[in-house]
Amino acid sequence: MPEITYKTDLDNVDWAEMKTTLRQDAFDNGRSPEQLKISFENSYAACVAYANNRIVGTARVLSDGVCNAYLVDVWTLSAYRRQRVATTMIQKLLSRLKGQHVYLFTDDVPEFYAKLGFVEQPIGMGQVIETWLINES
Ligand SMILES: CC(C)(COP(=O)(O)OP(=O)(O)OC[C@H]1O[C@@H](n2cnc3c(N)ncnc32)[C@H](O)[C@@H]1OP(=O)(O)O)[C@@H](O)C(=O)NCCC(=O)NCCS
């Protein structure tokens, strides 16, 4: 397996490649390459994992920089799973969030997040305002 490298700046990220890779790996939530760019660039911190110069993982966090943060877009390309890629990305993000409460939503992999120290804190609530992804971005 090639070496995995982790970038926490977003210089030279190929957003079209990210979109294509997410779609091929069945983790595309509908954002265009431009919307991916905006969501990552508007995040408090982000991490993109690379192998052979190809994107193999993402994670990002929204935060007010003081007390509240929200972890999203955690994904490892299927062929690279179970090699601690997501763990490494999240640890890099959490190191930027000292003193903050970090929340997330998962319906698939609570065991994965539990290993990183997260505990269930029900109940989460949410709603989509008007139509998903139709906005001013
Ligand atoms: C969940 C996901 C991000 C994990 O990525 P990963 O890089 O394989 O995770 P890691 O290798 O860092 O896993 C660390 C540990 O978490 C646990 N873990 C990882 N994936 C797990 C899964 N699917 N179910 C249960 N536990 C899991 C394992 O104990 C693993 O350690 P081990 O391999 O020594 O047993 C990846 O499977 C993925 O991208 N899934 C699809 C997208 C998704 O569901 N994202 C989360 C949205 S909330």
mmCIF file of N, CA and C in Angstrom, residues 8 47 59 71 84-98 112 115-118:
data_model
loop_
_atom_site.group_PDB
_atom_site.id
_atom_site.type_symbol
_atom_site.label_atom_id
_atom_site.label_comp_id
_atom_site.label_asym_id
_atom_site.label_seq_id
_atom_site.Cartn_x
_atom_site.Cartn_y
_atom_site.Cartn_z
ATOM 1 N N THR A 8 -3.735 19.639 5.670
ATOM 2 C CA THR A 8 -4.733 20.395 6.423
ATOM 3 C C THR A 8 -4.916 21.805 5.857
ATOM 4 N N CYS A 47 -9.209 18.276 6.666
ATOM 5 C CA CYS A 47 -8.083 17.401 6.372
ATOM 6 C C CYS A 47 -8.444 16.568 5.141
ATOM 7 N N ALA A 59 -12.162 14.888 5.980
ATOM 8 C CA ALA A 59 -12.866 15.191 7.231
ATOM 9 C C ALA A 59 -12.786 16.700 7.410
ATOM 10 N N LEU A 71 -18.451 17.973 13.588
ATOM 11 C CA LEU A 71 -17.598 17.189 12.687
ATOM 12 C C LEU A 71 -18.426 16.621 11.532
ATOM 13 N N ARG A 84 -6.478 3.294 9.666
ATOM 14 C CA ARG A 84 -6.438 4.445 10.561
ATOM 15 C C ARG A 84 -6.409 5.785 9.809
ATOM 16 N N VAL A 85 -6.852 5.787 8.587
ATOM 17 C CA VAL A 85 -6.890 7.053 7.827
ATOM 18 C C VAL A 85 -7.877 8.016 8.478
ATOM 19 N N ALA A 86 -9.089 7.566 8.735
ATOM 20 C CA ALA A 86 -10.094 8.461 9.334
ATOM 21 C C ALA A 86 -9.697 8.846 10.751
ATOM 22 N N THR A 87 -9.154 7.897 11.485
ATOM 23 C CA THR A 87 -8.686 8.206 12.849
ATOM 24 C C THR A 87 -7.644 9.321 12.803
ATOM 25 N N THR A 88 -6.691 9.205 11.891
ATOM 26 C CA THR A 88 -5.629 10.217 11.795
ATOM 27 C C THR A 88 -6.206 11.579 11.407
ATOM 28 N N MET A 89 -7.113 11.602 10.423
ATOM 29 C CA MET A 89 -7.710 12.875 10.005
ATOM 30 C C MET A 89 -8.434 13.530 11.175
ATOM 31 N N ILE A 90 -9.236 12.743 11.883
ATOM 32 C CA ILE A 90 -10.030 13.317 12.985
ATOM 33 C C ILE A 90 -9.122 13.777 14.117
ATOM 34 N N GLN A 91 -8.093 13.011 14.423
ATOM 35 C CA GLN A 91 -7.173 13.448 15.486
ATOM 36 C C GLN A 91 -6.519 14.773 15.135
ATOM 37 N N LYS A 92 -6.200 14.954 13.851
ATOM 38 C CA LYS A 92 -5.603 16.236 13.430
ATOM 39 C C LYS A 92 -6.609 17.374 13.651
ATOM 40 N N LEU A 93 -7.876 17.124 13.353
ATOM 41 C CA LEU A 93 -8.894 18.161 13.559
ATOM 42 C C LEU A 93 -9.122 18.418 15.050
ATOM 43 N N LEU A 94 -9.237 17.348 15.836
ATOM 44 C CA LEU A 94 -9.518 17.519 17.269
ATOM 45 C C LEU A 94 -8.397 18.282 17.973
ATOM 46 N N SER A 95 -7.176 18.157 17.459
ATOM 47 C CA SER A 95 -6.060 18.875 18.090
ATOM 48 C C SER A 95 -6.220 20.392 17.963
ATOM 49 N N ARG A 96 -7.099 20.813 17.046
ATOM 50 C CA ARG A 96 -7.373 22.251 16.867
ATOM 51 C C ARG A 96 -8.574 22.720 17.692
ATOM 52 N N LEU A 97 -9.171 21.820 18.476
ATOM 53 C CA LEU A 97 -10.472 22.130 19.098
ATOM 54 C C LEU A 97 -10.432 22.034 20.614
ATOM 55 N N LYS A 98 -9.285 22.300 21.205
ATOM 56 C CA LYS A 98 -9.179 22.155 22.664
ATOM 57 C C LYS A 98 -10.156 23.099 23.360
ATOM 58 N N PHE A 112 -17.114 3.325 15.556
ATOM 59 C CA PHE A 112 -15.903 4.004 15.084
ATOM 60 C C PHE A 112 -15.654 5.267 15.903
ATOM 61 N N LYS A 115 -14.500 4.825 19.550
ATOM 62 C CA LYS A 115 -13.066 4.563 19.725
ATOM 63 C C LYS A 115 -12.256 5.850 19.791
ATOM 64 N N LEU A 116 -12.813 6.930 19.263
ATOM 65 C CA LEU A 116 -12.123 8.225 19.289
ATOM 66 C C LEU A 116 -12.535 9.060 20.495
ATOM 67 N N GLY A 117 -13.352 8.482 21.376
ATOM 68 C CA GLY A 117 -13.713 9.181 22.605
ATOM 69 C C GLY A 117 -15.085 9.814 22.614
ATOM 70 N N PHE A 118 -15.820 9.691 21.511
ATOM 71 C CA PHE A 118 -17.156 10.280 21.472
ATOM 72 C C PHE A 118 -18.136 9.386 22.229
#
